[in-house]
PDB file of C-alpha atoms in Angstrom:
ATOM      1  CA  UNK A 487     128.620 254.525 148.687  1.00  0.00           C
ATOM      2  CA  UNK A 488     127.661 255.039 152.053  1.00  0.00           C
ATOM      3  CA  UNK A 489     127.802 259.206 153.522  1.00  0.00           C
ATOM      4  CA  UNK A 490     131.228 259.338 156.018  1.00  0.00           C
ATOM      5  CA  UNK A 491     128.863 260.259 158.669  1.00  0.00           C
ATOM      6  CA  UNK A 492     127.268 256.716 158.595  1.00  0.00           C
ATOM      7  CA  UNK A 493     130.573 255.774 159.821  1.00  0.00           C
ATOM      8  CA  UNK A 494     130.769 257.972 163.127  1.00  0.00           C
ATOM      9  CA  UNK A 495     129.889 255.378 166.092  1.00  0.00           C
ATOM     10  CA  UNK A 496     130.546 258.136 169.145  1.00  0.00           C
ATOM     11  CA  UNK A 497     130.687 261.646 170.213  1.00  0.00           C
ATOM     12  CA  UNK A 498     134.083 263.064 169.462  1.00  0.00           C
ATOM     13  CA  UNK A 499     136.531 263.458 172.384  1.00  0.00           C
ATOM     14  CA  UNK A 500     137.864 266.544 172.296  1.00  0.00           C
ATOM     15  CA  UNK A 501     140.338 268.259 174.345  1.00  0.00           C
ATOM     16  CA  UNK A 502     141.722 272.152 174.116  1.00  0.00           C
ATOM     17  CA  UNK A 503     144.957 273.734 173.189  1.00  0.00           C
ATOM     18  CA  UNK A 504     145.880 274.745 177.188  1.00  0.00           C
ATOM     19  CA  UNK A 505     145.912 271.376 178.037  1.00  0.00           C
ATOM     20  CA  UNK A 506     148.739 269.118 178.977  1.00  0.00           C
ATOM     21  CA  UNK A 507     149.450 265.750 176.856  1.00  0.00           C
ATOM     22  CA  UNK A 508     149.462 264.079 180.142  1.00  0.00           C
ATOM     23  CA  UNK A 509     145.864 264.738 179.649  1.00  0.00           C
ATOM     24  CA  UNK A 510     146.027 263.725 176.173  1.00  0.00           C
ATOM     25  CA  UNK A 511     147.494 260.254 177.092  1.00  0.00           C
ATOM     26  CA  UNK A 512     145.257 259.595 179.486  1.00  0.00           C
ATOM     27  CA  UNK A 513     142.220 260.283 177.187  1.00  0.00           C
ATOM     28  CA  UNK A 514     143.554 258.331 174.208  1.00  0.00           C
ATOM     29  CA  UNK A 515     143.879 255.435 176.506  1.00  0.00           C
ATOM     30  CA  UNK A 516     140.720 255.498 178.898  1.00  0.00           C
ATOM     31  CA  UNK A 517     138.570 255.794 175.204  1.00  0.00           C
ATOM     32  CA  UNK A 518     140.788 253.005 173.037  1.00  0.00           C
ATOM     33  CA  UNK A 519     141.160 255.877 170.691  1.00  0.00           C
ATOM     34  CA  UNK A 520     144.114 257.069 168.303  1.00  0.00           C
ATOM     35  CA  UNK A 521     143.507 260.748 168.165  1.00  0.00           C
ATOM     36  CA  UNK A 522     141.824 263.489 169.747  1.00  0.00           C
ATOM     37  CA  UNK A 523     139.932 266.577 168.194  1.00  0.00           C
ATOM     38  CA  UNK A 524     141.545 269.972 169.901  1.00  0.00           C
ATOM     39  CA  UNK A 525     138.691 272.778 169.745  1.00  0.00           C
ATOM     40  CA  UNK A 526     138.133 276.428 170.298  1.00  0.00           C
ATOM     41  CA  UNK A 527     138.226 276.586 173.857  1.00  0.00           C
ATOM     42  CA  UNK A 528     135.248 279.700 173.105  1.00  0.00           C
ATOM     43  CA  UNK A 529     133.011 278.337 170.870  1.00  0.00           C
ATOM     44  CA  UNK A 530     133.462 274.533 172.232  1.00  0.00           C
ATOM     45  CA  UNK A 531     132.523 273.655 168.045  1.00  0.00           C
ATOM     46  CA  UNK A 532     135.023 274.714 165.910  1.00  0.00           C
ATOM     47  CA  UNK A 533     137.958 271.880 165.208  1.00  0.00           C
ATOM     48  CA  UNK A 534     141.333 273.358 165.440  1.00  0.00           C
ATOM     49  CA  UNK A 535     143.589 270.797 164.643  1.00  0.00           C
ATOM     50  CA  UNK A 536     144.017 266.608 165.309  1.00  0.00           C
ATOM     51  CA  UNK A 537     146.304 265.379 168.414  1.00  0.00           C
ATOM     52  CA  UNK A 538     146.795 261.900 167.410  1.00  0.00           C
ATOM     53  CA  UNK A 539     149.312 259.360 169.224  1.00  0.00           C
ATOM     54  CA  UNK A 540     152.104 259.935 166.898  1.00  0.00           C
ATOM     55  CA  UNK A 541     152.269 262.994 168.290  1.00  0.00           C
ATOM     56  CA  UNK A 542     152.296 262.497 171.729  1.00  0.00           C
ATOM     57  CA  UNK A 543     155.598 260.212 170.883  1.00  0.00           C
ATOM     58  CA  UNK A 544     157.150 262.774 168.889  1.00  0.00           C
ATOM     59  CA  UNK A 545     157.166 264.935 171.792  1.00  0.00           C
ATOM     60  CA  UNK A 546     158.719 262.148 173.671  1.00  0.00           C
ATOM     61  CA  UNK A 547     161.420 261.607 171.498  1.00  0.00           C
ATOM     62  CA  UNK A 548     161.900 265.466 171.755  1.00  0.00           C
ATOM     63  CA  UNK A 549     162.434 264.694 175.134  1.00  0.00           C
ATOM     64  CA  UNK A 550     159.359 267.349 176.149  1.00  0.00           C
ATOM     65  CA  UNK A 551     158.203 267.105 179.371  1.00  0.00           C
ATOM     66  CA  UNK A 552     154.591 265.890 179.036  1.00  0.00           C
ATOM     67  CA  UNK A 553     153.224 268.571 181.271  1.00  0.00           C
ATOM     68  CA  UNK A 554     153.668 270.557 177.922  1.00  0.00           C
ATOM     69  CA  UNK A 555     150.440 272.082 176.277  1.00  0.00           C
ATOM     70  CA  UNK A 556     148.884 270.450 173.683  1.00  0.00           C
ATOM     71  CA  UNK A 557     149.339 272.954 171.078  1.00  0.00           C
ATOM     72  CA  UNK A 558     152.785 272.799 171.125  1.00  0.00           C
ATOM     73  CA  UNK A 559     152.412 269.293 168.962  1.00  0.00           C
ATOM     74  CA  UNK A 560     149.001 269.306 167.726  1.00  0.00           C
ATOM     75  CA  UNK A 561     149.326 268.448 164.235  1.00  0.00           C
ATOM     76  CA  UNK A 562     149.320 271.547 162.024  1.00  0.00           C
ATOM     77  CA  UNK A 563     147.030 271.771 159.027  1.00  0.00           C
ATOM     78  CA  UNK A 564     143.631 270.169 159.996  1.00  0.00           C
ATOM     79  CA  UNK A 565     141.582 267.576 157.240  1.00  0.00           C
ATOM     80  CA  UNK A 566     138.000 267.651 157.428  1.00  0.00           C
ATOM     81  CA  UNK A 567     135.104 266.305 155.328  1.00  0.00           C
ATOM     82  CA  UNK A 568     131.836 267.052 155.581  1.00  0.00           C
ATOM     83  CA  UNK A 569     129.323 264.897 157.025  1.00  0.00           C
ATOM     84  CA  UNK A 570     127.124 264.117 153.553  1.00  0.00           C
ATOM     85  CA  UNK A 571     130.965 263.413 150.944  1.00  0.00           C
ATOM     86  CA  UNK A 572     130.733 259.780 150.537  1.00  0.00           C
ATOM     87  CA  UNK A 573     133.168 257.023 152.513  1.00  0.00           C
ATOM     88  CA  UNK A 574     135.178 257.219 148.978  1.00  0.00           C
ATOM     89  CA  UNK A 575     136.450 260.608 149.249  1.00  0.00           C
ATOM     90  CA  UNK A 576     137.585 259.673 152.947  1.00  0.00           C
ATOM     91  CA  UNK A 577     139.635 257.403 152.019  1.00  0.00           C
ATOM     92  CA  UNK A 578     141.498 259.380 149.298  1.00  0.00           C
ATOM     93  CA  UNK A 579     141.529 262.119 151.500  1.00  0.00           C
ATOM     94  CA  UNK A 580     143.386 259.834 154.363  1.00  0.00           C
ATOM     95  CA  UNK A 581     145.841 258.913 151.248  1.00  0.00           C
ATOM     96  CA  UNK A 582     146.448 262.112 149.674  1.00  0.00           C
ATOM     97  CA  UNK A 583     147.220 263.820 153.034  1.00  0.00           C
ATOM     98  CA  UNK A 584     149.152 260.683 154.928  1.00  0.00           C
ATOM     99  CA  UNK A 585     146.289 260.817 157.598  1.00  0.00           C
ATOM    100  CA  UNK A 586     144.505 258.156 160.112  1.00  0.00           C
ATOM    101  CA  UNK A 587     142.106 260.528 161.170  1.00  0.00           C
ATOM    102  CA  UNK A 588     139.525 263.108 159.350  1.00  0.00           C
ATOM    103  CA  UNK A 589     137.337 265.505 161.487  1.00  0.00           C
ATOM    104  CA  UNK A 590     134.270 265.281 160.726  1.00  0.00           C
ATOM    105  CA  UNK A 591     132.078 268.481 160.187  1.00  0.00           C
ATOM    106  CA  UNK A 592     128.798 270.157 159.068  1.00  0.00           C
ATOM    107  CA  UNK A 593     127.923 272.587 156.733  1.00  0.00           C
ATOM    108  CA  UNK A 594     128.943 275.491 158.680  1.00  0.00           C
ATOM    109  CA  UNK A 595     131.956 274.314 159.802  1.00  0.00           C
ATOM    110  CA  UNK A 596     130.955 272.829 163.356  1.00  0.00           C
ATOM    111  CA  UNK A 597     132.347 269.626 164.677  1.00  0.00           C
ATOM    112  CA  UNK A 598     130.576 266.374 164.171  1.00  0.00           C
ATOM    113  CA  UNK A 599     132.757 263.604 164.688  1.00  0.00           C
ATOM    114  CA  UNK A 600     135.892 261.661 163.580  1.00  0.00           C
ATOM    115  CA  UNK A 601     136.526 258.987 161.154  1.00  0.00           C
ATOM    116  CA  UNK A 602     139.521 256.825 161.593  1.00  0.00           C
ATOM    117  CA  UNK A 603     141.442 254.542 158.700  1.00  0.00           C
ATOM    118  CA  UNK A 604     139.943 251.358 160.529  1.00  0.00           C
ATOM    119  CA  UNK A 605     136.333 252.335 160.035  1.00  0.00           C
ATOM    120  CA  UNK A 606     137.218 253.522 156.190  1.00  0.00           C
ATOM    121  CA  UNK A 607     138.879 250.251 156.199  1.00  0.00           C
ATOM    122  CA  UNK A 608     135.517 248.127 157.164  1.00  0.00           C
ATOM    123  CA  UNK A 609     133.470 249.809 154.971  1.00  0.00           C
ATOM    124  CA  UNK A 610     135.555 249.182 151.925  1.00  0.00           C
ATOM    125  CA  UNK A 611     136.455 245.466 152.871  1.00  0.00           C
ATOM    126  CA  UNK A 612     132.897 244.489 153.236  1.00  0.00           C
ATOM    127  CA  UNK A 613     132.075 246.866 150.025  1.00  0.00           C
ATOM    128  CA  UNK A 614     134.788 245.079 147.314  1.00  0.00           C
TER     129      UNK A 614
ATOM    130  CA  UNK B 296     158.900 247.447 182.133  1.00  0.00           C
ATOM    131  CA  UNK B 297     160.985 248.930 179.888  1.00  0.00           C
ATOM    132  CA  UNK B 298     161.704 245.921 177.073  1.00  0.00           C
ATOM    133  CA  UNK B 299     159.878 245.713 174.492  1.00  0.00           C
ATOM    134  CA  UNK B 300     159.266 241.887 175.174  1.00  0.00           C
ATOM    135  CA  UNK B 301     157.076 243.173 178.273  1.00  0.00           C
ATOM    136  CA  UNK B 302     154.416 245.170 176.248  1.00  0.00           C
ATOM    137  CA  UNK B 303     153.686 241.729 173.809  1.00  0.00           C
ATOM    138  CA  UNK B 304     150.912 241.065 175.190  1.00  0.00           C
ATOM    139  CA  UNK B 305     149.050 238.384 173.249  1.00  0.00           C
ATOM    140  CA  UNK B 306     150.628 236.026 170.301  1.00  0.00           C
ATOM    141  CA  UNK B 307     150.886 237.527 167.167  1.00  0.00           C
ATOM    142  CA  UNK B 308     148.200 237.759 164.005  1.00  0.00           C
ATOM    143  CA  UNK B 309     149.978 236.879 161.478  1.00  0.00           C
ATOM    144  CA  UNK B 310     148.960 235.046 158.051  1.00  0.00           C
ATOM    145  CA  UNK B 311     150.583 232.545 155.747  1.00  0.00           C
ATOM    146  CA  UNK B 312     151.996 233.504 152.157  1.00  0.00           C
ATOM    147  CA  UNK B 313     148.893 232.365 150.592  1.00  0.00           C
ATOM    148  CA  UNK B 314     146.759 234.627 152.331  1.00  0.00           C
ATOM    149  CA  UNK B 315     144.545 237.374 150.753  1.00  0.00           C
ATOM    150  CA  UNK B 316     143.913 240.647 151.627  1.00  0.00           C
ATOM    151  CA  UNK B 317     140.137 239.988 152.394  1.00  0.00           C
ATOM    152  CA  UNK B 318     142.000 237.318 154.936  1.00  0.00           C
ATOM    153  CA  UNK B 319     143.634 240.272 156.440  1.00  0.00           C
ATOM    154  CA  UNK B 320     140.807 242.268 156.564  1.00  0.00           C
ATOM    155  CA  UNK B 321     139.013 240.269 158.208  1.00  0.00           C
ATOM    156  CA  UNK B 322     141.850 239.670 160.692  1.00  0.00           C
ATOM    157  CA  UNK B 323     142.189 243.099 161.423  1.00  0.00           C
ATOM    158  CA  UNK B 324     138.543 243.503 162.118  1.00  0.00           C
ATOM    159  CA  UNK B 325     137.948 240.682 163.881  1.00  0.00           C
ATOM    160  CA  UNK B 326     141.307 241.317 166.549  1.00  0.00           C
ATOM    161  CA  UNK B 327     140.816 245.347 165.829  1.00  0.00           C
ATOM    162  CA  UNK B 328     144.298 245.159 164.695  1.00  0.00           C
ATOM    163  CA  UNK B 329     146.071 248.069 162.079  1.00  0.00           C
ATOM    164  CA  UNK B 330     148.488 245.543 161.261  1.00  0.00           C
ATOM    165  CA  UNK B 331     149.297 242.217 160.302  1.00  0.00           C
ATOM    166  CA  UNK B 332     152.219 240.227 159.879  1.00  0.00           C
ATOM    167  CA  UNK B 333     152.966 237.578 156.881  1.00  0.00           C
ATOM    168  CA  UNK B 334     155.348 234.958 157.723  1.00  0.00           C
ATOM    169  CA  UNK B 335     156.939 231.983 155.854  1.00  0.00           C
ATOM    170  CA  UNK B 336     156.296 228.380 156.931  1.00  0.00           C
ATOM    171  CA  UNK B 337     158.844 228.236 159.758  1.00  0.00           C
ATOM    172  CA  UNK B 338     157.250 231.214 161.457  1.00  0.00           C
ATOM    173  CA  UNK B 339     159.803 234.066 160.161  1.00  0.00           C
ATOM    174  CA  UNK B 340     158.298 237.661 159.147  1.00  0.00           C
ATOM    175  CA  UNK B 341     158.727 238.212 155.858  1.00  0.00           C
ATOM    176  CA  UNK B 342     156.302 241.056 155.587  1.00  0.00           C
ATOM    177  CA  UNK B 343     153.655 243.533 157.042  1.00  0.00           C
ATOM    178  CA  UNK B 344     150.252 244.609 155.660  1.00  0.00           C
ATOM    179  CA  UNK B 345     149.031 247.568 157.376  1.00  0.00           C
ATOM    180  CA  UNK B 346     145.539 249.597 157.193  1.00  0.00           C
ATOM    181  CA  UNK B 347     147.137 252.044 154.922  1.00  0.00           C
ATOM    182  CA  UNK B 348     148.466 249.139 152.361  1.00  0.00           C
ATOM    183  CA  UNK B 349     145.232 248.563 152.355  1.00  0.00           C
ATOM    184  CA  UNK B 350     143.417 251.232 151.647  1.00  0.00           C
ATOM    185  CA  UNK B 351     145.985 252.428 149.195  1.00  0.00           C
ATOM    186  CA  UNK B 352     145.891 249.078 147.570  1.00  0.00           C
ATOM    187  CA  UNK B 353     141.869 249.185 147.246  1.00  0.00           C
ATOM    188  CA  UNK B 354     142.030 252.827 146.079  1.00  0.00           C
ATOM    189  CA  UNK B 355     144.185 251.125 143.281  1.00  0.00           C
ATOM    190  CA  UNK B 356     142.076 249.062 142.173  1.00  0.00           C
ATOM    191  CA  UNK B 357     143.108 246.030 144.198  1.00  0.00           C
ATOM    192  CA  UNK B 358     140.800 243.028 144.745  1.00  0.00           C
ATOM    193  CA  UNK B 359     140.161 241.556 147.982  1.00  0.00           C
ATOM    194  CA  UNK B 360     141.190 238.060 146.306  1.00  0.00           C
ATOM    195  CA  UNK B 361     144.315 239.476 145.391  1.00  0.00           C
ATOM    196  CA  UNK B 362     147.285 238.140 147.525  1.00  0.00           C
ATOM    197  CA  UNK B 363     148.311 240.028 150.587  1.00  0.00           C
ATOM    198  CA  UNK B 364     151.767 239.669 149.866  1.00  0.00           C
ATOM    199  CA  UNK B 365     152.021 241.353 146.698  1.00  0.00           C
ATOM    200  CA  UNK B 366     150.891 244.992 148.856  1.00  0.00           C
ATOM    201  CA  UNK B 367     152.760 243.926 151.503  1.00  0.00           C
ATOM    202  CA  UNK B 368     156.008 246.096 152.921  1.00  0.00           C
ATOM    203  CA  UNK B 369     158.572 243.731 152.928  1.00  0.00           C
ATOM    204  CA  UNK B 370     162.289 243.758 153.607  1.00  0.00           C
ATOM    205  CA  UNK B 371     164.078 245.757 155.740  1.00  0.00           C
ATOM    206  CA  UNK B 372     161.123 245.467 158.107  1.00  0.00           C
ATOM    207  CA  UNK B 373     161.933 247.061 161.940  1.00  0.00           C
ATOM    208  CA  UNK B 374     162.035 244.110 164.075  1.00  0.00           C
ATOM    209  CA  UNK B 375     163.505 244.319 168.273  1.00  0.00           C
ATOM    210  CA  UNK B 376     164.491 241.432 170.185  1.00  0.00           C
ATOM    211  CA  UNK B 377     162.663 240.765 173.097  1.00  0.00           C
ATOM    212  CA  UNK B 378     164.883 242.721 175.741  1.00  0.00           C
ATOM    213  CA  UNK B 379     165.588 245.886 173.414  1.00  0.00           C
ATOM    214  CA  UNK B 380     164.750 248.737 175.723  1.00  0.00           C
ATOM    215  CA  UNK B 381     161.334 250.619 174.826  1.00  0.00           C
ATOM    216  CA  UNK B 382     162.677 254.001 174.606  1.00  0.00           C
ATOM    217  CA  UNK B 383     165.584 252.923 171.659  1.00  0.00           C
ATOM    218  CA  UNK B 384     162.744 250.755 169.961  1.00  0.00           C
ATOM    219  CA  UNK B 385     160.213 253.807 169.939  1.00  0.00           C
ATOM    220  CA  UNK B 386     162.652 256.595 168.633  1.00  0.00           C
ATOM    221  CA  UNK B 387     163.577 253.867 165.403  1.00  0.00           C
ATOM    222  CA  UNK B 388     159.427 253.285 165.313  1.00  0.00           C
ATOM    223  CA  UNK B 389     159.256 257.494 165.387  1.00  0.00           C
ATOM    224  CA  UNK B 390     162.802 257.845 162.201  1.00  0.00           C
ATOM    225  CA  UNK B 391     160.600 255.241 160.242  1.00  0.00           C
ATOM    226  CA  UNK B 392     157.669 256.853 160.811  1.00  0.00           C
ATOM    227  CA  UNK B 393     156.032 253.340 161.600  1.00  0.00           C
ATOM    228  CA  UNK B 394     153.394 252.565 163.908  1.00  0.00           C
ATOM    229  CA  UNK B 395     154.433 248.710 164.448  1.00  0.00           C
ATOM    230  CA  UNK B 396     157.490 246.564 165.566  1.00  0.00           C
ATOM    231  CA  UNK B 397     157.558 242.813 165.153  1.00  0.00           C
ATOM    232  CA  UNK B 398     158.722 241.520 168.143  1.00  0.00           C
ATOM    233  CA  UNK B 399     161.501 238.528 168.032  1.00  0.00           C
ATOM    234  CA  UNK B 400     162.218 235.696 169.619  1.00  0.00           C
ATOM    235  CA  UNK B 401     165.988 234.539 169.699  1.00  0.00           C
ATOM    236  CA  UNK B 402     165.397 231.887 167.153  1.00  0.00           C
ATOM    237  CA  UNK B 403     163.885 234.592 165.037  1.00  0.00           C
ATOM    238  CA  UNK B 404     160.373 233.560 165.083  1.00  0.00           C
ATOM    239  CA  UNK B 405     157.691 236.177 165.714  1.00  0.00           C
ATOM    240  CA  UNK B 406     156.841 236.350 169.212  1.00  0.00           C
ATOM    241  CA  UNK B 407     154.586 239.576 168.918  1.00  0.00           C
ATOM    242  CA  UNK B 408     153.807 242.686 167.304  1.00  0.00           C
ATOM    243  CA  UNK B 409     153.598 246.075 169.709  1.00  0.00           C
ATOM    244  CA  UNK B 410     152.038 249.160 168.315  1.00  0.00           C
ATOM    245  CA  UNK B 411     152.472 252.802 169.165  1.00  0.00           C
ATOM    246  CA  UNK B 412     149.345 252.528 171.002  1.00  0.00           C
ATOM    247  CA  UNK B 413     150.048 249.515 173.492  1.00  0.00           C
ATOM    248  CA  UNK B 414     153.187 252.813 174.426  1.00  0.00           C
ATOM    249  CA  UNK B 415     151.030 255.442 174.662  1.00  0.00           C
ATOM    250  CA  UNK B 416     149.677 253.794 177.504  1.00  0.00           C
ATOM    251  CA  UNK B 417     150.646 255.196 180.405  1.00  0.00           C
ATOM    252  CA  UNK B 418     152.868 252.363 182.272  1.00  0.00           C
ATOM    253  CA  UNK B 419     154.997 253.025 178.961  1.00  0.00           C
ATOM    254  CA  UNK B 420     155.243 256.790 178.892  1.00  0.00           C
ATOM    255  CA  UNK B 421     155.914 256.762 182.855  1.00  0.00           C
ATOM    256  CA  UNK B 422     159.223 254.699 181.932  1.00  0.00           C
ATOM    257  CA  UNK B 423     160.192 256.016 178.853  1.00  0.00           C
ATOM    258  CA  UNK B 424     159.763 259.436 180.600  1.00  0.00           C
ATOM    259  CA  UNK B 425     161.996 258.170 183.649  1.00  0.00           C
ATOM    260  CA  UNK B 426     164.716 257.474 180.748  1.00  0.00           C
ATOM    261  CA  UNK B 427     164.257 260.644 178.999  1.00  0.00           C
ATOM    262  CA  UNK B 428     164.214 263.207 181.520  1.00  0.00           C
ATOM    263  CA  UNK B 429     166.477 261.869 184.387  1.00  0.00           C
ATOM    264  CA  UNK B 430     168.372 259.737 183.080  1.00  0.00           C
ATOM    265  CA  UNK B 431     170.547 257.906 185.447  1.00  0.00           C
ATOM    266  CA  UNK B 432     174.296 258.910 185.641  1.00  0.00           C
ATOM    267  CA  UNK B 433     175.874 255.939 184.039  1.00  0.00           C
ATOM    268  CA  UNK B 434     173.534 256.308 180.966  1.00  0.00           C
TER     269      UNK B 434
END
C-alpha cells in the first residue's frame, strides 16, 4: 500500500484563526476544495484545526454573520497522519473519526498537506 | 436564485440497479462526484452511494463486483422539489448531516443532485445570507 503522502497533489491552502469565513468561502471555491487547513498564525507550520464546508453552513444555519472569525467554527479536535502511515490507515482514520479530510504532517509535527475521502477513494478503487 | 432547482446544474449521475460499486467508482472519478444516485427503471431514486459507503464498504471487506445497491442508503432519502427555497433545503441537508439532495422533478423523476459545495459558492451564501439576516417583514 501506497504512503498517504503519495496521495497529496498540491500545497495545502491554509488560512488563520482571525480570519473571516467570507474569506473561507471564497478560498474553498476559487481552489475546488472542501476544506481548509487553519495554522498558527506565528509559526505559519503548525495545523490547528480543519475548516471544511460543513462548517461554513453550520454557521449559516446559526444564522452567524459570515464576517465572523474562523475560529469560532473551525472544527475542534484536529486528525492528522503522518506523511510515511500507509493510504490504509487513512481511510480507517476518515471512518473511525467521521472525517473527509486528514492533515497531513511530518515527523515533527509540521504541515505537509491534506488528504481528502476522494483521493482515499481512488486509490482503493483502482487497488481492489 | 434561491430554489434549489436553480443550482442543478448538469443532469444527474445516476446508475441502474444492476450496477456495481466499481461502476460507481468509476463514476465518481470520472465526473469528480462524492455521490451517486441509483434509480429504478422509470428514473425514480431509490438510493444513494456516497464516498463514505464506499470506503466503509471496502474497509469491510466489500468487493468492487459487489452490487452498489446492497451499500447503498436507501429509504427515507432527502429529496426537494425543484422550487423548494435553498435556505429550508440546506438547514434539512445540515439536521441530516448530509452533504447531497436529489433534486425532483414533479413527476418524481430525478432531475439533479446539488451538493453542499455547489452552496458554498458564493451566489448561494449571498442569498441564503439575504434570508437569514434580514429577512423581509412578511417572512
Amino acid at each position: 500500500m501506497k504512503p498517504v503522502k503519495s496521495l497529496i497533489r498540491r500545497s495545502p491552502v491554509v488560512i488563520t484563526p482571525k480570519e473571516s469565513l467570507i474569506q473561507a468561502a471564497e478560498m474553498l471555491a476559487a481552489e475546488s476544495i472542501g476544506a481548509l487547513v487553519v495554522i498558527d498564525p506565528v509559526t505559519q507550520k503548525k495545523p490547528l484545526a480543519v475548516l471544511s464546508e460543513r462548517d461554513i453552513v453550520r454557521a449559516v444555519a446559526m444564522k452567524m454573520p459570515l464576517s465572523t472569525p474562523v475560529e469560532a467554527f473551525m472544527s475542534p479536535g484536529l486528525v492528522t497522519i503522518e506523511e510515511d502511515e500507509d493510504v490504509c490507515k487513512a481511510a480507517k482514520l476518515m471512518t473511525m473519526h467521521n472525517i473527509r479530510h486528514l492533515v497531513v504532517v511530518n515527523k515533527q509535527g509540521e504541515l505537509v498537506g491534506v488528504v481528502s475521502i476522494r483521493d482515499v477513494l481512488k486509490e482503493l478503487g483502482e487497488k481492489c | 436564485m434561491s430554489k434549489i432547482g436553480d443550482y442543478v446544474k448538469k443532469p444527474p449521475i445516476a446508475v441502474g440497479e444492476e450496477a456495481t460499486i466499481k461502476d460507481v467508482v468509476s463514476l465518481m472519478a470520472q465526473n469528480n462526484i462524492g455521490l451517486v444516485a441509483i434509480v429504478d427503471k422509470s428514473n425514480k431514486p431509490i438510493g444513494v452511494v456516497s464516498e463514505r459507503d464506499i470506503i466503509k464498504a471496502l474497509a469491510r471487506g466489500a468487493k468492487l463486483e459487489d452490487k452498489a445497491l446492497d451499500i447503498a442508503t436507501r429509504g427515507n432519502l432527502l429529496a426537494a422539489k425543484r422550487g423548494d427555497d435553498i435556505y429550508t433545503v440546506l438547514k434539512a441537508m445540515r439536521e441530516r448531516g448530509i452533504r447531497h439532495v436529489l433534486v425532483l422533478n414533479d413527476d418524481g423523476t430525478l432531475g439533479g443532485v446539488v451538493s453542499i459545495r455547489d452552496l458554498v459558492e458564493d451566489r448561494a451564501l449571498k442569498t441564503i445570507g439575504d434570508k437569514v439576516w434580514w429577512p423581509k417583514p412578511e417572512e
